[in-house]
XYZ file of N, CA, C and O in Angstrom:
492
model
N 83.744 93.677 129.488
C 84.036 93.648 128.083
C 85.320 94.439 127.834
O 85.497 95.554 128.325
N 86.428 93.668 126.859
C 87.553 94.404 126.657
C 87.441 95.499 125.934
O 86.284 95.470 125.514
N 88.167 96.827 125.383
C 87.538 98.099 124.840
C 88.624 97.800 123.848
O 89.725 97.363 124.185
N 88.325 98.013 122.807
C 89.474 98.227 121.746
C 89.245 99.630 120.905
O 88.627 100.504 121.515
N 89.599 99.872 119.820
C 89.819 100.578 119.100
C 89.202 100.515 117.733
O 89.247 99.452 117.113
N 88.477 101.858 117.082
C 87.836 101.068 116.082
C 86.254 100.613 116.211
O 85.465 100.889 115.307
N 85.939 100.065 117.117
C 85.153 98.767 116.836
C 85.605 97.701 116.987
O 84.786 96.846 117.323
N 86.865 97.314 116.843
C 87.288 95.824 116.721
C 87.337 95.479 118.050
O 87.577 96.037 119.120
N 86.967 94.136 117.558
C 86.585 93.354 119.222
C 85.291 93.226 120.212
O 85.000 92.392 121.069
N 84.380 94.863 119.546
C 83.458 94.892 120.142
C 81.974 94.287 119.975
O 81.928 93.660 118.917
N 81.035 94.269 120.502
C 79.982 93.435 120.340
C 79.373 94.409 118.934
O 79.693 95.576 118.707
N 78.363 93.502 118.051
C 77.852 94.484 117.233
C 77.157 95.452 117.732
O 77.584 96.607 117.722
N 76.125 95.159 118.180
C 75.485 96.553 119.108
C 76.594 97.790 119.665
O 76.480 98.919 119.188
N 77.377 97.578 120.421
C 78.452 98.427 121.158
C 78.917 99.308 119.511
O 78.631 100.500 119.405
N 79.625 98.571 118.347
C 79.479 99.319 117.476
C 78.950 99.737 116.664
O 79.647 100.204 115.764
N 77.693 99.798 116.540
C 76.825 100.692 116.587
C 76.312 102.119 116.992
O 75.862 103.051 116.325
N 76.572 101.926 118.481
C 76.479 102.837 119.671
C 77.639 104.010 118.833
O 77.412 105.033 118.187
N 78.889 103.327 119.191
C 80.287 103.960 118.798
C 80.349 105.145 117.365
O 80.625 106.342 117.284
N 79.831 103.811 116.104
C 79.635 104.651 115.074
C 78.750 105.976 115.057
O 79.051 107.065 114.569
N 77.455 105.566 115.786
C 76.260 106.725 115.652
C 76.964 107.909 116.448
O 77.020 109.005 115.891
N 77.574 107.731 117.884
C 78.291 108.560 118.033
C 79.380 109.179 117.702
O 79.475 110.297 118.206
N 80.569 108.727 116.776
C 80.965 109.537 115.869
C 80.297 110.265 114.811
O 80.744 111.274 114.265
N 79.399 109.796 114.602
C 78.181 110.320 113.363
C 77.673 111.959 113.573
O 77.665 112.987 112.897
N 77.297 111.568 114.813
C 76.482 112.473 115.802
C 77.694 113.819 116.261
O 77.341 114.996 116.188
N 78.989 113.460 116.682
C 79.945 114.264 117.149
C 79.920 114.875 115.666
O 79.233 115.888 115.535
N 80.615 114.360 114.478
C 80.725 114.827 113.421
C 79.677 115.986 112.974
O 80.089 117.040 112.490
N 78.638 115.789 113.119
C 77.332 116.597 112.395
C 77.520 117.557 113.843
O 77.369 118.710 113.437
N 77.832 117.616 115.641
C 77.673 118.436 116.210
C 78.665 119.528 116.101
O 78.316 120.698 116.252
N 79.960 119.174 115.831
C 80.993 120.094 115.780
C 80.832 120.823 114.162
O 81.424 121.885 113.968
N 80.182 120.330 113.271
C 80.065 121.406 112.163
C 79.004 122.103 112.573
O 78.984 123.080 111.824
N 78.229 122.170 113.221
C 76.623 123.030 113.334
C 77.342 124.228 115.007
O 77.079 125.354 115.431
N 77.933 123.524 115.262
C 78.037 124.318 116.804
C 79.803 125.131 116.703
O 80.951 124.710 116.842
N 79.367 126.055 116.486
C 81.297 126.569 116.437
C 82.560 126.549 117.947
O 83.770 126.332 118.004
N 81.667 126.842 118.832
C 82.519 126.208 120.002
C 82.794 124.901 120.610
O 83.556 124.653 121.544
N 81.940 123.987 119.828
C 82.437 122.474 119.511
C 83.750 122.342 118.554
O 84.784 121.720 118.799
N 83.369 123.224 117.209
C 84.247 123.302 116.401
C 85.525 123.944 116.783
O 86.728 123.776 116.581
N 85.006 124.482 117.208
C 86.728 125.577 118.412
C 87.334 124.494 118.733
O 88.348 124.161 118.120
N 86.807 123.715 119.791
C 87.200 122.719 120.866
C 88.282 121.501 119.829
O 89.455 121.172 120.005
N 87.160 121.023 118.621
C 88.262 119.912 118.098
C 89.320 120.691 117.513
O 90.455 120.317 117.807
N 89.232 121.509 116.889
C 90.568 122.321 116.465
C 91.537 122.875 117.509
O 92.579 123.362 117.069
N 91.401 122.871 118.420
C 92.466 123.418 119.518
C 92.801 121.878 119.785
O 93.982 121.813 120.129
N 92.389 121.002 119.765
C 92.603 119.860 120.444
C 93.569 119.374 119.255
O 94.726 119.008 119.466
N 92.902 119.416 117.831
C 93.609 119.010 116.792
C 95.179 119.681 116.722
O 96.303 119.224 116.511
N 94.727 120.753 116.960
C 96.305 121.770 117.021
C 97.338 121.195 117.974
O 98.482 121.015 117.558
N 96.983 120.870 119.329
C 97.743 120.381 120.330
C 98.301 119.063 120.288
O 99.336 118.812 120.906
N 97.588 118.043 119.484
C 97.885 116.885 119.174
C 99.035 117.134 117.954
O 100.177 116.733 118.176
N 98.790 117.669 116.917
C 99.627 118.180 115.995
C 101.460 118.186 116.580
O 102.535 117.750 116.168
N 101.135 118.680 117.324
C 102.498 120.151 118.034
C 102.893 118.732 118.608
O 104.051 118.528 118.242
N 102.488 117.802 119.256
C 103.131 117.392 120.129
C 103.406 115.797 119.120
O 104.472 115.183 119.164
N 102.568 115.495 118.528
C 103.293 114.648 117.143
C 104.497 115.177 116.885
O 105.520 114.525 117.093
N 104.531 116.901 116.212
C 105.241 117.323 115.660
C 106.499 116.728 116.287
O 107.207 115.866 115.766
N 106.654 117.224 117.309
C 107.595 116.897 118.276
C 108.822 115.966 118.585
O 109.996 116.066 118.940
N 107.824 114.929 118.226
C 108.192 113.444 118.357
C 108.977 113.281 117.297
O 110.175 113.039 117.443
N 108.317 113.410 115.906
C 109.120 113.462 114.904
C 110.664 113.800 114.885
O 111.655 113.122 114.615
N 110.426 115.522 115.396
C 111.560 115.618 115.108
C 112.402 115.349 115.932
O 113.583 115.655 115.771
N 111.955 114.726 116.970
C 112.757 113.678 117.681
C 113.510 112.490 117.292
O 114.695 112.164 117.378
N 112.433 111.936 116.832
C 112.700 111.019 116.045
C 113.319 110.671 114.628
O 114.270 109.910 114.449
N 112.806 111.174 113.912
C 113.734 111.708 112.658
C 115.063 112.073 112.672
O 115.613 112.283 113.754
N 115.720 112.188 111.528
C 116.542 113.569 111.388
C 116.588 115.282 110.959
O 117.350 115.903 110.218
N 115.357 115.731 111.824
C 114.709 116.534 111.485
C 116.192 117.774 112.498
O 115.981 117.392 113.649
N 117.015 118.539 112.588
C 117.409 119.161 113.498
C 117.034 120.072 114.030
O 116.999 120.431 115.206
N 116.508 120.776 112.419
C 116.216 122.147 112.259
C 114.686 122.189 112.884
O 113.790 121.647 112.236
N 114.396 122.808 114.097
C 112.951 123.018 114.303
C 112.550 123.964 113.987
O 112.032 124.590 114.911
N 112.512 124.693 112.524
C 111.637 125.435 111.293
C 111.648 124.528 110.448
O 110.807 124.848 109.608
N 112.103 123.588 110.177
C 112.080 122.544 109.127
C 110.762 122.233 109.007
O 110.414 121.438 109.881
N 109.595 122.666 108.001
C 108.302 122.393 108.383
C 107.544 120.697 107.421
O 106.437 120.206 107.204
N 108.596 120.469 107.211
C 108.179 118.915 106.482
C 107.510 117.838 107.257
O 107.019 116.880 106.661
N 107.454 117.955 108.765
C 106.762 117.229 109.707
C 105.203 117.967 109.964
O 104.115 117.443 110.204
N 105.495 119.032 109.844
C 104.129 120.093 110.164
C 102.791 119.473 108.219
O 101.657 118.997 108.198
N 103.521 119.752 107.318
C 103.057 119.605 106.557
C 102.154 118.386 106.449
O 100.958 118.162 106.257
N 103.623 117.488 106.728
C 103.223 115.932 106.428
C 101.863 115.610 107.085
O 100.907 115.159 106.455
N 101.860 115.881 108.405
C 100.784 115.727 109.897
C 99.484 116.837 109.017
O 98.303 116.490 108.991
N 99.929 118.039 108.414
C 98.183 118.621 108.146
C 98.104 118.038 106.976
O 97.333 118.747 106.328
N 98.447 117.170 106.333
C 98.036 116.342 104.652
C 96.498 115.411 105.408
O 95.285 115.467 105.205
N 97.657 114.380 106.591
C 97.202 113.427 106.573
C 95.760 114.298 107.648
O 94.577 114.004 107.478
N 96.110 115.068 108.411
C 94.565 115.229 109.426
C 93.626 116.135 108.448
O 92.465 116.401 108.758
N 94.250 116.601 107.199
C 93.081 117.212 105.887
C 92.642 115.632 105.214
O 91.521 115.191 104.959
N 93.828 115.078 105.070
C 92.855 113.769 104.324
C 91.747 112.889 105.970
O 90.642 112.380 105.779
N 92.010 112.910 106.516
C 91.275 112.497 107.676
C 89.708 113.360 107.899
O 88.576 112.980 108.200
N 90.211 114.454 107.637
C 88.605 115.460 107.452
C 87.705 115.022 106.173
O 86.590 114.503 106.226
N 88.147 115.218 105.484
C 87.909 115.122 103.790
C 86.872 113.406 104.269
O 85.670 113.158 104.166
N 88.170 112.464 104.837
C 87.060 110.952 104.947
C 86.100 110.830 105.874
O 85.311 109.886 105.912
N 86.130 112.047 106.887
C 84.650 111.864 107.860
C 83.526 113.052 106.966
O 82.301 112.940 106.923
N 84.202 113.958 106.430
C 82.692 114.487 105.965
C 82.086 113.855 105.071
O 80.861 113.971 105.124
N 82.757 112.806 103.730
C 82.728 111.730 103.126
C 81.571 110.815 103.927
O 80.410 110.734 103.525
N 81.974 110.277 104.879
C 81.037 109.585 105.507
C 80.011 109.627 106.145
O 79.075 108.828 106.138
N 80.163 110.684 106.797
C 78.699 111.570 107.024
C 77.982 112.038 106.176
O 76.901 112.449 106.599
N 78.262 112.191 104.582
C 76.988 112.628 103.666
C 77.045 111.391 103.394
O 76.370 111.477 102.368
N 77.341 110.080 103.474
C 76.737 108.941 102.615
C 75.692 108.853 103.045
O 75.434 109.433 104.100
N 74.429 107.865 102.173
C 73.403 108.162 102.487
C 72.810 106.260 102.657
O 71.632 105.947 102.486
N 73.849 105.299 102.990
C 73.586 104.226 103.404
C 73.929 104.470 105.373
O 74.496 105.338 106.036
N 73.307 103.339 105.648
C 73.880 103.746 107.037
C 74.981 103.730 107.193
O 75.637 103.218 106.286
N 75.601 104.183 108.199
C 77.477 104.290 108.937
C 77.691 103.193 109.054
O 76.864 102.333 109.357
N 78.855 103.034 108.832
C 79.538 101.668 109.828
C 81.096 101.888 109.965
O 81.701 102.824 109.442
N 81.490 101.195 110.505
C 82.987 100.981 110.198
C 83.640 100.488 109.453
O 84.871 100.527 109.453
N 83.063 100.027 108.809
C 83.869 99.692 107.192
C 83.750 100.341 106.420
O 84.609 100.329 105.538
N 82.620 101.264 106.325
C 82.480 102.692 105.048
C 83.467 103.937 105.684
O 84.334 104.623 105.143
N 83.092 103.921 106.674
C 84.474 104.814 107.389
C 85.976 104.312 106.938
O 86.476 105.098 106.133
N 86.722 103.309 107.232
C 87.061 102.930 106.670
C 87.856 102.795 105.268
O 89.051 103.064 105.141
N 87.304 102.498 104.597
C 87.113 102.824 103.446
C 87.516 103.895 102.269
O 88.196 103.897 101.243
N 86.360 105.182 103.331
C 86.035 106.503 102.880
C 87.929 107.512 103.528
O 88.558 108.408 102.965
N 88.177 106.846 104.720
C 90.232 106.661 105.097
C 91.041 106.790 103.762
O 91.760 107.617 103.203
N 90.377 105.117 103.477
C 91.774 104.668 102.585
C 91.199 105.710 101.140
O 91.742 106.811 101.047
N 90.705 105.535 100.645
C 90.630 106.616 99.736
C 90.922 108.205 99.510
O 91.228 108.878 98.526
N 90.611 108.568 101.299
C 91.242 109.847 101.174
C 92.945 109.886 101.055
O 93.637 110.632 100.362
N 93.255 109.066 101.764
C 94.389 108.985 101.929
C 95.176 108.489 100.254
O 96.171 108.927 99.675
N 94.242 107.465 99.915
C 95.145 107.592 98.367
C 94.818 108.610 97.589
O 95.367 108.735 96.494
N 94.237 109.155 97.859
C 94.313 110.676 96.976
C 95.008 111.682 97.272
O 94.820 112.778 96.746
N 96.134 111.396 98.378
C 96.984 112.269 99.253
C 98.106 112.950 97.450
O 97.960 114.077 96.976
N 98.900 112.064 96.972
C 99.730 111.655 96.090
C 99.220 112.677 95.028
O 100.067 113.394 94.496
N 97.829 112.814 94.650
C 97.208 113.248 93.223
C 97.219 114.873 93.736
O 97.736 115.761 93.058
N 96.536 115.118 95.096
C 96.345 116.239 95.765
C 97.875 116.945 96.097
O 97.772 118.140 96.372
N 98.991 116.518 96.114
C 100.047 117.001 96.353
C 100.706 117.554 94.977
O 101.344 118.606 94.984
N 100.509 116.755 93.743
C 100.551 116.761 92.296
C 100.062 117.988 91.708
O 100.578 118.758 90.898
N 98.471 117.993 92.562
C 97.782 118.895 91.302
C 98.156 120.422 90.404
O 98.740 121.448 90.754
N 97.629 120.077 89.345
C 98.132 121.611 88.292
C 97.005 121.486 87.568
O 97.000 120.980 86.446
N 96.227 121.827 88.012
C 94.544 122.499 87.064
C 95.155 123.077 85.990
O 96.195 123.734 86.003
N 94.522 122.827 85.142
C 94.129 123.747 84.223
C 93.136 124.539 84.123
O 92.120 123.866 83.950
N 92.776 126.359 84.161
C 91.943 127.279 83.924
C 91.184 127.202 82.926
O 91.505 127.188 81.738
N 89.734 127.129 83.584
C 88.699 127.256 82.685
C 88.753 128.409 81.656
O 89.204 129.466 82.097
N 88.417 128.391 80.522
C 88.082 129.531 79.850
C 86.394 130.079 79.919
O 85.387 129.467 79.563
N 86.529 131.566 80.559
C 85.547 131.755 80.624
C 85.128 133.167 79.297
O 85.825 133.806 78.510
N 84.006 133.154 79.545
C 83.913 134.345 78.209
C 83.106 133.791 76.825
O 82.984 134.528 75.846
């Protein structure tokens, strides 16, 4: 069987398997902190070496220029924000509520970069 990405391509059962185990990773790395260590060092290293590329790629020269650093923790905060999203829903998982629960974080990137609360009055 070919492996893709996602789910796509794969048998329904296989994603199944896939989803429950992201499900399962998700709920283990919040309960276990040296799980949680582990994706954050991993997250960090992936980061740095994105970073990288960018400013490779870009016209980034300046490496303090932190507009690549930023950009990369928006999108892996909106990426958190859509798996804990999906892990409290309370229909089963799939890959299309995942999905989904993505594109929404991600369009809320725009509003979240915007925001200016206004202070409650308390008293």
């Amino acid at each position: 069987m070919r492996r893709c990405r996602n789910g796509v391509g794969k048998k329904p059962a296989l994603r199944l398997i896939t989803t429950n185990r992201a499900l399962l990773s998700q709920h283990l790395h919040r309960v276990t902190p040296s799980m949680n260590g582990h994706n954050l060092h991993f997250c960090d290293q992936t980061t740095r070496r994105a970073r990288d590329i960018l400013h490779r790629r870009l016209d980034l020269d300046d490496p303090a220029d932190p507009r690549a650093r930023l950009a990369l923790d928006v999108l892996i905060a909106a990426t958190r924000c859509a798996f804990d999203a999906w892990a409290a829903r309370t229909d089963p998982p799939t890959p299309a509520s995942l999905d989904a629960e993505l594109r929404a974080a991600f369009a809320a990137i725009p509003g979240g970069l915007t925001l200016a609360p206004v202070l409650r009055r308390t008293g």
